[in-house]
Coordinates of C-alpha atoms and ligand atoms in Angstrom, one line a residue:
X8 CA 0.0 0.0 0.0
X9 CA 1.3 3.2 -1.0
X10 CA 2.6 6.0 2.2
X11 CA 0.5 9.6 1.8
X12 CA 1.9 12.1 3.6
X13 CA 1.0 16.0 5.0
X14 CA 2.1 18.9 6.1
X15 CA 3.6 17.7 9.8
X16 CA 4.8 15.1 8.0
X17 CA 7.7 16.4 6.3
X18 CA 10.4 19.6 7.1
X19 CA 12.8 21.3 4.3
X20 CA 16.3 20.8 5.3
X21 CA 18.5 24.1 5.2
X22 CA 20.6 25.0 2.2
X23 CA 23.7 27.8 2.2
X24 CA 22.1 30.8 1.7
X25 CA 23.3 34.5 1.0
X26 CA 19.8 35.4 0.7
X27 CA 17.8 38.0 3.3
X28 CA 14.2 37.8 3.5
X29 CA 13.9 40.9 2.6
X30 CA 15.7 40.2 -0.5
X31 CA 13.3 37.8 -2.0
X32 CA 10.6 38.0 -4.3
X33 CA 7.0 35.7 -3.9
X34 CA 5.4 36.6 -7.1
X35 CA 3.9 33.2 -8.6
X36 CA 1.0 32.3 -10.7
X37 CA -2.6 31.4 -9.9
X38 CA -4.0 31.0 -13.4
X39 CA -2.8 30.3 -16.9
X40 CA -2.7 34.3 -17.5
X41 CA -3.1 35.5 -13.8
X42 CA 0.1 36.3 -11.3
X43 CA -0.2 37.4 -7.7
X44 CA 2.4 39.5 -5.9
X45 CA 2.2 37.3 -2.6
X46 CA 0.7 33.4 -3.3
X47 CA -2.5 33.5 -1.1
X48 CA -5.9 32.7 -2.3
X49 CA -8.7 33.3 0.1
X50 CA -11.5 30.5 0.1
X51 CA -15.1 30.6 -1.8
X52 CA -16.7 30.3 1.8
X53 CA -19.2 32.1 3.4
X54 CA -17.5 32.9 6.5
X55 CA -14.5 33.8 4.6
X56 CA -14.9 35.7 1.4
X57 CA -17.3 38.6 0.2
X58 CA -16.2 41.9 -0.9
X59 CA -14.6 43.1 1.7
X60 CA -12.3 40.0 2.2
X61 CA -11.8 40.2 -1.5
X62 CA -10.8 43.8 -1.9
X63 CA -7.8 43.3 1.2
X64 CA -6.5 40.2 -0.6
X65 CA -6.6 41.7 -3.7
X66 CA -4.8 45.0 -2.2
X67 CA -2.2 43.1 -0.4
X68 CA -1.0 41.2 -3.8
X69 CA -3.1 38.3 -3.3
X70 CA -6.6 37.6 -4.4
X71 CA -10.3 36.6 -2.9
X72 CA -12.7 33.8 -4.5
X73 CA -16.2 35.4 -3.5
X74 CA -18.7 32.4 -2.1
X75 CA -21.2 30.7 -4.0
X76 CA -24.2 30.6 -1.2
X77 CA -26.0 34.2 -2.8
X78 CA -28.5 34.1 -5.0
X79 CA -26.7 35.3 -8.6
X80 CA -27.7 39.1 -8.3
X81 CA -25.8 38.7 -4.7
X82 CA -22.7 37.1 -6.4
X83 CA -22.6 39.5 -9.1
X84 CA -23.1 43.1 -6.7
X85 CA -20.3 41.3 -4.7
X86 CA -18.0 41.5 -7.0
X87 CA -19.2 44.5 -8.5
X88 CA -18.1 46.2 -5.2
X89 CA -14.6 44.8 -5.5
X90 CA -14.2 45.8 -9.2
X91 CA -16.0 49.3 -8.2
X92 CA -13.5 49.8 -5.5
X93 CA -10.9 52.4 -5.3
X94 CA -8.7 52.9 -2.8
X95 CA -9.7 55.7 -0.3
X96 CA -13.8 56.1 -1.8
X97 CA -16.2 54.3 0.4
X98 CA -18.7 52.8 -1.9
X99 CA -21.5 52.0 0.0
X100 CA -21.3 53.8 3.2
X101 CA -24.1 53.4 6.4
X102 CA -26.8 56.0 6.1
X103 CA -29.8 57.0 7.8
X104 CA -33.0 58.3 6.8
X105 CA -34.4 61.7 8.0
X106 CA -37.1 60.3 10.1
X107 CA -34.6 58.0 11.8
X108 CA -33.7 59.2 15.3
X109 CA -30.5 59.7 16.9
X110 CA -30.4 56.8 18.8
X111 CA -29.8 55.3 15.6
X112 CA -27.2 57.4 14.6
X113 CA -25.7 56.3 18.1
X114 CA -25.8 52.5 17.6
X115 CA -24.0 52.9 14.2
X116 CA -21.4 54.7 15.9
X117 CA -20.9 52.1 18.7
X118 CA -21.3 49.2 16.1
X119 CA -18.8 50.2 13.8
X120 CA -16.9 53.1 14.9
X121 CA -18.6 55.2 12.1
X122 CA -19.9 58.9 14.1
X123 CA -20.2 60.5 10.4
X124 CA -23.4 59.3 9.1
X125 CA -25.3 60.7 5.9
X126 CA -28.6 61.1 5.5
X127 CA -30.7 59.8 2.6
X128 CA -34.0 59.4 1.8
X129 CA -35.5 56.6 -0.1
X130 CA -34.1 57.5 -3.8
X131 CA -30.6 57.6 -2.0
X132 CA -31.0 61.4 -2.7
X133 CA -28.6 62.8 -0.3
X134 CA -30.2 65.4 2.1
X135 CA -27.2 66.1 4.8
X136 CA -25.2 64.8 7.4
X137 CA -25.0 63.9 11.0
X138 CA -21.5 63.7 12.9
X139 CA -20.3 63.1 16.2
X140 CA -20.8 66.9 16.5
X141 CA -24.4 67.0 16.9
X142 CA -25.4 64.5 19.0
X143 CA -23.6 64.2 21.8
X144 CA -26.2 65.2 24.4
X145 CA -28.3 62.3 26.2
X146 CA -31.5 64.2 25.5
X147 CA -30.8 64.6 22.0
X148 CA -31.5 60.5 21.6
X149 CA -35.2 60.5 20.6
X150 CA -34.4 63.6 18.0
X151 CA -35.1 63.2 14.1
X152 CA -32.2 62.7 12.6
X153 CA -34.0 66.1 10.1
X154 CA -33.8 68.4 13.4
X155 CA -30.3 68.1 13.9
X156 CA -28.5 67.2 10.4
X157 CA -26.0 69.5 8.7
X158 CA -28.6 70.5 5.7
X159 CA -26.9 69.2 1.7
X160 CA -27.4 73.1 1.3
X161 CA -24.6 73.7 3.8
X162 CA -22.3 71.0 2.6
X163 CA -19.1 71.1 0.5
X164 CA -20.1 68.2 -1.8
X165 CA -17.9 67.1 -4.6
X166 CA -19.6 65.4 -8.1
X167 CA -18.7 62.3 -10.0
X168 CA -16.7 61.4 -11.6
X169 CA -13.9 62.7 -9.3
X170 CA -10.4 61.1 -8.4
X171 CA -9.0 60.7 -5.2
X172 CA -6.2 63.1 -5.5
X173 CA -9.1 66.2 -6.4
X174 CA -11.0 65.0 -3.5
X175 CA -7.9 65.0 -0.8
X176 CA -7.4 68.8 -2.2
X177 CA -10.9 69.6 -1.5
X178 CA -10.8 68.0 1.9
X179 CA -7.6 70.0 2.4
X180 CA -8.8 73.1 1.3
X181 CA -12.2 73.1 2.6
X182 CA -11.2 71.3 6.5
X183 CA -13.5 68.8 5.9
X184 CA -13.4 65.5 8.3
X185 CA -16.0 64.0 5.7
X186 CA -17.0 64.4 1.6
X187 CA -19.8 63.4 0.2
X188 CA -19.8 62.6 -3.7
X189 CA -22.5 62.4 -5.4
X190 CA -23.8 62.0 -8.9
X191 CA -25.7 64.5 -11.0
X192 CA -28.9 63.8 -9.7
X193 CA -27.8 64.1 -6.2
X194 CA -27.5 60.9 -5.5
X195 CA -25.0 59.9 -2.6
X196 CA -22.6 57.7 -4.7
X197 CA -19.5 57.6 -1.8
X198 CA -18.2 59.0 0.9
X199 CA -14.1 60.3 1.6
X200 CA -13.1 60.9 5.0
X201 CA -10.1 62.3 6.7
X202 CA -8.9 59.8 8.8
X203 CA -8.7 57.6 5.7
X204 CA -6.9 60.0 4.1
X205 CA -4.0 60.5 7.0
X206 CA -3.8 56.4 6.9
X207 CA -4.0 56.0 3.4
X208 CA -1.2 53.5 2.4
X209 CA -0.4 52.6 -1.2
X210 CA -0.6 49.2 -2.6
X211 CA 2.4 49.0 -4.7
X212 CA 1.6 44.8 -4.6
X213 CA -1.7 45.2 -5.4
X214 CA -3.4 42.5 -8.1
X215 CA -5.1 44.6 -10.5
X216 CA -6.3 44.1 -14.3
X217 CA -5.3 46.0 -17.5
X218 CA -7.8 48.9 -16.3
X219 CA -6.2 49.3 -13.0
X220 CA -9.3 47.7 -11.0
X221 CA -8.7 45.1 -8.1
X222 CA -8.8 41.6 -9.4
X223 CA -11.5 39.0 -8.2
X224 CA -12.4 35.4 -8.8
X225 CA -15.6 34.2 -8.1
X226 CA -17.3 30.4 -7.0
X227 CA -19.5 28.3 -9.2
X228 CA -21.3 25.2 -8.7
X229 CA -21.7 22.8 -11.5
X230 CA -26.0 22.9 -11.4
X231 CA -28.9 24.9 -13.7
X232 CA -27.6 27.6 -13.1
X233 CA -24.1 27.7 -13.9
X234 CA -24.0 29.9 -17.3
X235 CA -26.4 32.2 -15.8
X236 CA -24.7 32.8 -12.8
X237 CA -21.1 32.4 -14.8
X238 CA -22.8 35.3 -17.3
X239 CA -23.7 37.8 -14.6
X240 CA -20.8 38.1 -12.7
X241 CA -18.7 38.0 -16.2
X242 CA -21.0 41.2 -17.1
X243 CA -19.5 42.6 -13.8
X244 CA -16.1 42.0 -15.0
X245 CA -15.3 38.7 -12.4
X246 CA -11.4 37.5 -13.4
X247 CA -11.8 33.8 -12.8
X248 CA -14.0 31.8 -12.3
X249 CA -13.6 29.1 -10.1
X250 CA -15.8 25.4 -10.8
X251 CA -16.2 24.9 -7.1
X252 CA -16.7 21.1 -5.9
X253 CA -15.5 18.6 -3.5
X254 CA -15.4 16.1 -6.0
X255 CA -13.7 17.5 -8.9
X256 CA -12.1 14.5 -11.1
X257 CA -16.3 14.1 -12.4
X258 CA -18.4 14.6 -15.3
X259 CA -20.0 17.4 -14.3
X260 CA -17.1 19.5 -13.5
X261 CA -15.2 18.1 -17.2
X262 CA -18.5 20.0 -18.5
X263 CA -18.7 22.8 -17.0
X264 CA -15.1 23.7 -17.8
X265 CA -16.0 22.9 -21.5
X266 CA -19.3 24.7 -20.9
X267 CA -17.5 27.7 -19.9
X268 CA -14.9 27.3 -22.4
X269 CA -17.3 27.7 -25.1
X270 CA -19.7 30.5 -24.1
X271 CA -19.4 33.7 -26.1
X272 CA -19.7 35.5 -22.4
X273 CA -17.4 33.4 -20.6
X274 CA -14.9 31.8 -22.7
X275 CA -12.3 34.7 -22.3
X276 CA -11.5 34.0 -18.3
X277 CA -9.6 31.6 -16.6
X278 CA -11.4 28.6 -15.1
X279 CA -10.3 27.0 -12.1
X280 CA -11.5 23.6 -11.3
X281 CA -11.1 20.9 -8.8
X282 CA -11.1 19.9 -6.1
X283 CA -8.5 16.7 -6.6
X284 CA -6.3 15.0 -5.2
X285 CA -4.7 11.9 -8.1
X286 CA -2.7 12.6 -11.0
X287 CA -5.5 11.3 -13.1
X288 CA -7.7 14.3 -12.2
X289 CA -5.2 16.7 -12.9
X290 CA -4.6 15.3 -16.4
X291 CA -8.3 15.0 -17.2
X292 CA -9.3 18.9 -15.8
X293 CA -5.8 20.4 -17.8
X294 CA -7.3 18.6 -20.9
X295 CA -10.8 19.9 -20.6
X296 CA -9.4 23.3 -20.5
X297 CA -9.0 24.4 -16.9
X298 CA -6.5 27.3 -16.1
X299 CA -5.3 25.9 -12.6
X300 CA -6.7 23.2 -10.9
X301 CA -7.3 23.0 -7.3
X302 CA -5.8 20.2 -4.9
X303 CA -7.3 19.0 -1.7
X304 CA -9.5 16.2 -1.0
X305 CA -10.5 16.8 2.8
X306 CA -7.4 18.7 4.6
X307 CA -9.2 21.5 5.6
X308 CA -9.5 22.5 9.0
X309 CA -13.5 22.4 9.1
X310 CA -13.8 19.4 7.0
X311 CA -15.3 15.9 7.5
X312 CA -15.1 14.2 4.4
X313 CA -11.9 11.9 5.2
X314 CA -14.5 11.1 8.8
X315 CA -17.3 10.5 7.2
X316 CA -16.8 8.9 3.6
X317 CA -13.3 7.0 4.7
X318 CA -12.4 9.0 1.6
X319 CA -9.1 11.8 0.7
X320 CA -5.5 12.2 0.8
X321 CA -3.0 13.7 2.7
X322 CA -2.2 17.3 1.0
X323 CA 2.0 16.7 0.4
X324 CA 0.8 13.5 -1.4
X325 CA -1.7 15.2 -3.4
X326 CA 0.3 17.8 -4.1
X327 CA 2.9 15.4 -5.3
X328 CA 0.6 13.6 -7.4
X329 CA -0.8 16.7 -9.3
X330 CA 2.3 17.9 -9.8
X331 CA 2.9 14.4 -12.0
X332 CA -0.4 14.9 -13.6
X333 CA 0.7 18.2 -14.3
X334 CA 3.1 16.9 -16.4
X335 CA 4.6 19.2 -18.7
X336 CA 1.7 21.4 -19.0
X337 CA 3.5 24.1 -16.4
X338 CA 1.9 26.7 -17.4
X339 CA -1.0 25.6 -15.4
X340 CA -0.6 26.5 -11.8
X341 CA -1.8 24.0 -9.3
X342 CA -3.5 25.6 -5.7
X343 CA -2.9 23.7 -2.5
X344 CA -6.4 24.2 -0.7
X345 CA -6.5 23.7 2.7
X346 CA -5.0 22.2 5.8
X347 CA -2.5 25.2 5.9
X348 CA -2.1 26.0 9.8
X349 CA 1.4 27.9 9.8
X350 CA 3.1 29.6 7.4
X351 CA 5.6 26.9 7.3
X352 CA 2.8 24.7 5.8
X353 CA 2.8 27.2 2.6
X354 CA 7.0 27.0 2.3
X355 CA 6.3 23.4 2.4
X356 CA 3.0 23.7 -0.5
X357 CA 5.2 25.8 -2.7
X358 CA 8.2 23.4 -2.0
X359 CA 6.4 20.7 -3.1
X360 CA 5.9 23.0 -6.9
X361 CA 2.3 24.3 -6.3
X362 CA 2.0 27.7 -7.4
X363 CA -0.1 29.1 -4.6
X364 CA -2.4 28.5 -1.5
X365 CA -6.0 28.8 -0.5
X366 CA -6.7 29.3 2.6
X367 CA -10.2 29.7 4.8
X368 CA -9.7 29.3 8.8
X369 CA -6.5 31.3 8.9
X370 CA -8.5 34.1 7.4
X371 CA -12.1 33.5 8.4
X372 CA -10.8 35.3 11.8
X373 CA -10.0 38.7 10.6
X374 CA -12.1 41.9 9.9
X375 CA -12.9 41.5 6.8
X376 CA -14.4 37.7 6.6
X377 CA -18.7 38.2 6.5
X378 CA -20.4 38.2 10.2
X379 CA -19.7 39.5 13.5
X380 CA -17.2 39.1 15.8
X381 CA -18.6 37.0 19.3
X382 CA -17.4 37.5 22.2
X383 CA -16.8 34.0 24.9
X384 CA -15.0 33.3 28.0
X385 CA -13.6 37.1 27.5
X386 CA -12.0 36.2 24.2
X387 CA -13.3 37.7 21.0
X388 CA -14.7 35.4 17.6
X389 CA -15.7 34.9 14.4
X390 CA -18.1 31.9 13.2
X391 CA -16.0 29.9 10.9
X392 CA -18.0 27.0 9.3
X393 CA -17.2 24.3 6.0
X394 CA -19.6 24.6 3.2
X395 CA -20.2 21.0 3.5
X396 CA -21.8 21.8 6.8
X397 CA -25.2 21.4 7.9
X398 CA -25.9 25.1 7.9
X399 CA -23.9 26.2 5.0
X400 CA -25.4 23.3 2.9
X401 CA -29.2 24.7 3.8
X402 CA -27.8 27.9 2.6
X403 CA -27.2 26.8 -0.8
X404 CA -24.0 24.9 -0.9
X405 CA -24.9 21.3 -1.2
X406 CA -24.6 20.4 -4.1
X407 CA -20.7 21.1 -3.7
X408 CA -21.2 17.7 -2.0
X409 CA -23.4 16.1 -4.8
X410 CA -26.4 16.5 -2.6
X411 CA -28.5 18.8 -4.9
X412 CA -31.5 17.3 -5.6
X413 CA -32.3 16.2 -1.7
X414 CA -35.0 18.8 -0.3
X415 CA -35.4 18.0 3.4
X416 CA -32.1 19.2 5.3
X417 CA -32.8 16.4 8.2
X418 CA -32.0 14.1 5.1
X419 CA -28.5 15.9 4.3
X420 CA -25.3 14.1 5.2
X421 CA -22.7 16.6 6.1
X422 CA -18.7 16.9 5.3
X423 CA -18.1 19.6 7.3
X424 CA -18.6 21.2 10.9
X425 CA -19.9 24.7 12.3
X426 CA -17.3 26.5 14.7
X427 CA -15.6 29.4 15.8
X428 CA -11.9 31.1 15.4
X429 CA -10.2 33.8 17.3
X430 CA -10.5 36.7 16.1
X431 CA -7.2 38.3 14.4
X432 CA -8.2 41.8 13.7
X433 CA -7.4 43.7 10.0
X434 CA -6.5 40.6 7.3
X435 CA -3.5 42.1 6.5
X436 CA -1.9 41.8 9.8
X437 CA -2.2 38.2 9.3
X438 CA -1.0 38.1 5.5
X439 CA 2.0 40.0 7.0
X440 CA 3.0 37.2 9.7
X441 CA 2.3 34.8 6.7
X442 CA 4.2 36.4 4.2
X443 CA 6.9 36.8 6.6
X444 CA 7.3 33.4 7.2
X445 CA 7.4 32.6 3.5
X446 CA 10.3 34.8 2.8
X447 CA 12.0 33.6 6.3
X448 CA 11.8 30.2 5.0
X449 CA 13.0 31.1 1.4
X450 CA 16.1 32.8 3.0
X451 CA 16.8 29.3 5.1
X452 CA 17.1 27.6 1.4
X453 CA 18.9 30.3 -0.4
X454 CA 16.3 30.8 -2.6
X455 CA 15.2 34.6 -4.4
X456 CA 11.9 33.5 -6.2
X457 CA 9.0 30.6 -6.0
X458 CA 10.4 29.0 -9.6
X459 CA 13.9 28.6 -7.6
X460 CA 12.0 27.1 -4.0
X461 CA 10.8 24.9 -6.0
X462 CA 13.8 23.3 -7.8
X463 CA 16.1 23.6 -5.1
X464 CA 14.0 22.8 -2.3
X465 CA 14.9 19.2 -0.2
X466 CA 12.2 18.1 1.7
X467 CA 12.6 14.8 4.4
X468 CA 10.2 13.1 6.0
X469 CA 10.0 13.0 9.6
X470 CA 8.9 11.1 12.8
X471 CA 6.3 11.5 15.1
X472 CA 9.0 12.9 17.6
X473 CA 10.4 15.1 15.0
X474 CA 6.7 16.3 14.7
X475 CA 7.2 17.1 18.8
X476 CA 9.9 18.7 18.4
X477 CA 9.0 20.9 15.6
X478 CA 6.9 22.7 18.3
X479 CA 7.3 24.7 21.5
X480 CA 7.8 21.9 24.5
X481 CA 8.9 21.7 28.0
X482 CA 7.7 25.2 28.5
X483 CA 4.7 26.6 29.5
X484 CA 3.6 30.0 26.8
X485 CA 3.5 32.9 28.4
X486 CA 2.7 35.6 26.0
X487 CA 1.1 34.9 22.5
X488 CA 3.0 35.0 19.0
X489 CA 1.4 36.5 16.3
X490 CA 2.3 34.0 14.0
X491 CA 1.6 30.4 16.8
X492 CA -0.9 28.7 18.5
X493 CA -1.4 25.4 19.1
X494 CA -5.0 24.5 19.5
Ligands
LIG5 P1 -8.7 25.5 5.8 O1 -7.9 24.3 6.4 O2 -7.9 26.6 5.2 O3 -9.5 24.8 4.6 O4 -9.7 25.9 6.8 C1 -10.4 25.5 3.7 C2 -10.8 24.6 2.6 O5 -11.6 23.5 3.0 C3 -12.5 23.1 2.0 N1 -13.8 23.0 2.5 C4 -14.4 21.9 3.0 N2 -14.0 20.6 2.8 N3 -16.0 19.9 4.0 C5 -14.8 19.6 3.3 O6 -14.5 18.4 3.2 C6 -16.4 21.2 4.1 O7 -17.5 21.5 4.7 C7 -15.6 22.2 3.6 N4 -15.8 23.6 3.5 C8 -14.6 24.0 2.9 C9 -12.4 24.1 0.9 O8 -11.6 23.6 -0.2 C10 -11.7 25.3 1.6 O9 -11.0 26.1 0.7

């Protein structure tokens, strides 16, 4: 019987080195035609990627796969948002109605830190403004939001279309804390602020297409609805598209590469399919037509599958095997998803020659994954659940797991579980601690780019009490890394 091994499984041993971390460079590929600055891939998972998630990924040189549990229209405003966004505009920012009262104005504040809130009515006409200035007394809670809003008529407004550099000047010039833009009709279209303004950073890694907008990739399932869905977020200008399945060496997913492939609206992006985890799968999906392929059959931290079907492989085998499937076809990057719990663990994917990783629990922590942050025990949360879960499949994900055409959810039989994470605060504090370890590791095997970690790179495979060792032991911890935690 053939070994399969996984991450803990194996460790890269050291090479002579001249090379400083900050002297290397973790550009790869995650489609046929689409590089990434820093080779992270944030999961299609509802706890994990919508637009926010998408447009920090995409900023930080990455890039985010928006979930598949929205109804199409959903799917296609999400990415709409991403393609929409530019840096230092706030698209869609909280507002209030006139008749709302202060109170209101009050639990936004206290909710999400926002104390400048315009005022709207139902055509999104913009009719003032109400900031931090003009509520502050208790008494003032049960106000209209009309009696004590700075009127449009007393605003310094600015017009679309308007870049950010005219709008800093007129913030500048005018001592605003807050601009409102607005279209021709007087419609609120965005908001600038100050305070983003005196943080604003630029994004010299930033993944962006020929028109300058952030790139963003966007989950499919292999059902009716596939072209229609594929159509409407191509209309909104989606980058990839990615055939999203736990089962990917099938039928359906061979067709809906081709399906894709041969649409007048479609056939122009790159398809990713998968998920897979033999050599035979690779080779079948890279002849359909797909434009990366996606590796993983159960590693992921929320998954069941292995559990339940007696079904996967270990992710450093199935890497392995793609990579032999692969063949010659380089050009087509392969993406290790899941079961990444250090940063090590992506040295070691990329090691192994795939191109790039996805991940979903080290992300579905931060600020910008969908839902709130709970609060238990005194620590702080965010839900983090599979799609193969009960509750994710009710919301539209099962047939990811084949299950489709079953109506009753008592009759559904889950691969995944419902949970929690610690909260990690702003995404790209984490991508930093991840990204650091990359280049940390690259610089331990005297190695300047991805192409070179992965010819030069000696992996061994180790014991059980290697494995120990590999961790913190004999000590108790007494103050938290950013970058460990062993649950
Ligand atoms: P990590 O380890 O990063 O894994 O949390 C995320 C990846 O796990 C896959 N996924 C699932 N697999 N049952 C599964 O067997 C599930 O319910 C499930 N939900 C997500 C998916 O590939 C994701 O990117």
């Amino acid at each position: 019987m053939q070994e399969a091994l996984t991450f803990d499984d194996i460790l890269l041993t050291p090479r002579y080195s001249n090379i400083l971390p900050s002297d290397v460079n973790t550009e790869s590929k995650f489609t046929r035609n689409i590089s990434i600055k820093i080779p992270i891939i944030s999961s299609p998972m509802d706890t994990v990627t919508e637009h926010q998630m998408a447009i920090a990924m995409a900023l930080e040189g990455g890039i985010g796969i928006i979930h598949r549990n929205l109804p199409i229209e959903r799917q296609a405003e999400e990415v709409r948002l991403v393609k929409r966004f530019e840096n230092g505009f706030i698209k869609n920012p909280v507002t209030v109605s006139p008749d709302d009262v202060v109170d209101t104005v009050h639990r936004i504040a206290e909710e999400n830190g926002y104390k400048k809130v315009p005022v709207i009515d139902k055509k999104g006409i913009l009719l003032g403004i109400v900031t931090e200035l003009y509520y502050i007394w208790p008494e003032d809670k049960s106000k209209k939001v009309r009696s004590i809003m700075k009127p449009v008529k007393n605003l310094v407004l600015a017009r679309e279309p308007i870049n950010l550099s005219k709008a800093n000047k007129i913030i500048k010039n005018e001592k605003l804390s807050v601009l409102c833009v607005t279209d021709r009709s007087g419609k609120l279209r965005s908001i600038v602020t100050r305070k983003d303004l005196e943080k604003n950073q630029d994004y010299p890694l930033a993944t962006k297409d020929k028109d300058k907008r952030l790139r963003v990739g966007v989950a499919l399932g292999t059902g009716n609805d596939l072209l229609d869905r594929a159509r409407a977020v191509a209309g909104k200008g989606a980058d990839v598209l990615v055939i999203d399945t736990a089962h990917g060496h099938s039928k359906n997913v061979i067709e809906a590469i081709k399906i894709l492939k041969k649409d007048n609206l479609t056939k122009q992006i790159d398809v990713v399919a998968g998920n897979v985890a033999t050599k035979e799968a690779v080779r079948d999906l890279i002849k359909a037509g797909a434009d990366a392929v996606k590796i993983g059959i159960g590693p992921g931290s929320i998954c069941t599958t292995r559990i339940v079907t007696g079904v996967g492989a270990p992710q450093i085998t199935a890497i392995m095997e793609a990579v032999k499937g692969r063949g010659k076809n380089t050009q087509v990057p392969l993406i290790a998803d899941g079961g990444i719990k250090y940063s090590g663990d992506i040295v070691k994917a990329l090691a192994m020659k795939a191109n790039a990783v996805m991940l979903g629990g080290l992300l579905a922590g931060t600020e910008e994954s969908p839902g709130e942050t709970l609060l238990a025990g005194g620590k702080m949360y965010k839900a983090y659940r599979g799609m193969g879960s009960l509750g994710a499949m009710e919301k539209g994900s099962k047939d990811r797991y084949g299950q489709a055409g079953i109506k009753d959810s008592g009759k559904f039989v889950p691969e995944g579980i419902e949970g929690r994470t610690l909260y990690r605060g702003p995404v790209c504090k984490t991508l930093y601690q991840l990204v650091g370890g990359l280049k940390s590791g690259m610089g331990y095997l005297g190695v300047k780019t991805i192409k070179q970690l992965q010819q030069k790179a000696c992996p061994v495979k180790i014991t059980s009490s290697g494995k120990v060792e590999n961790h913190p032991h004999d000590v108790t911890i007494t103050k938290e890394a950013p970058n460990y935690q062993n649950n």
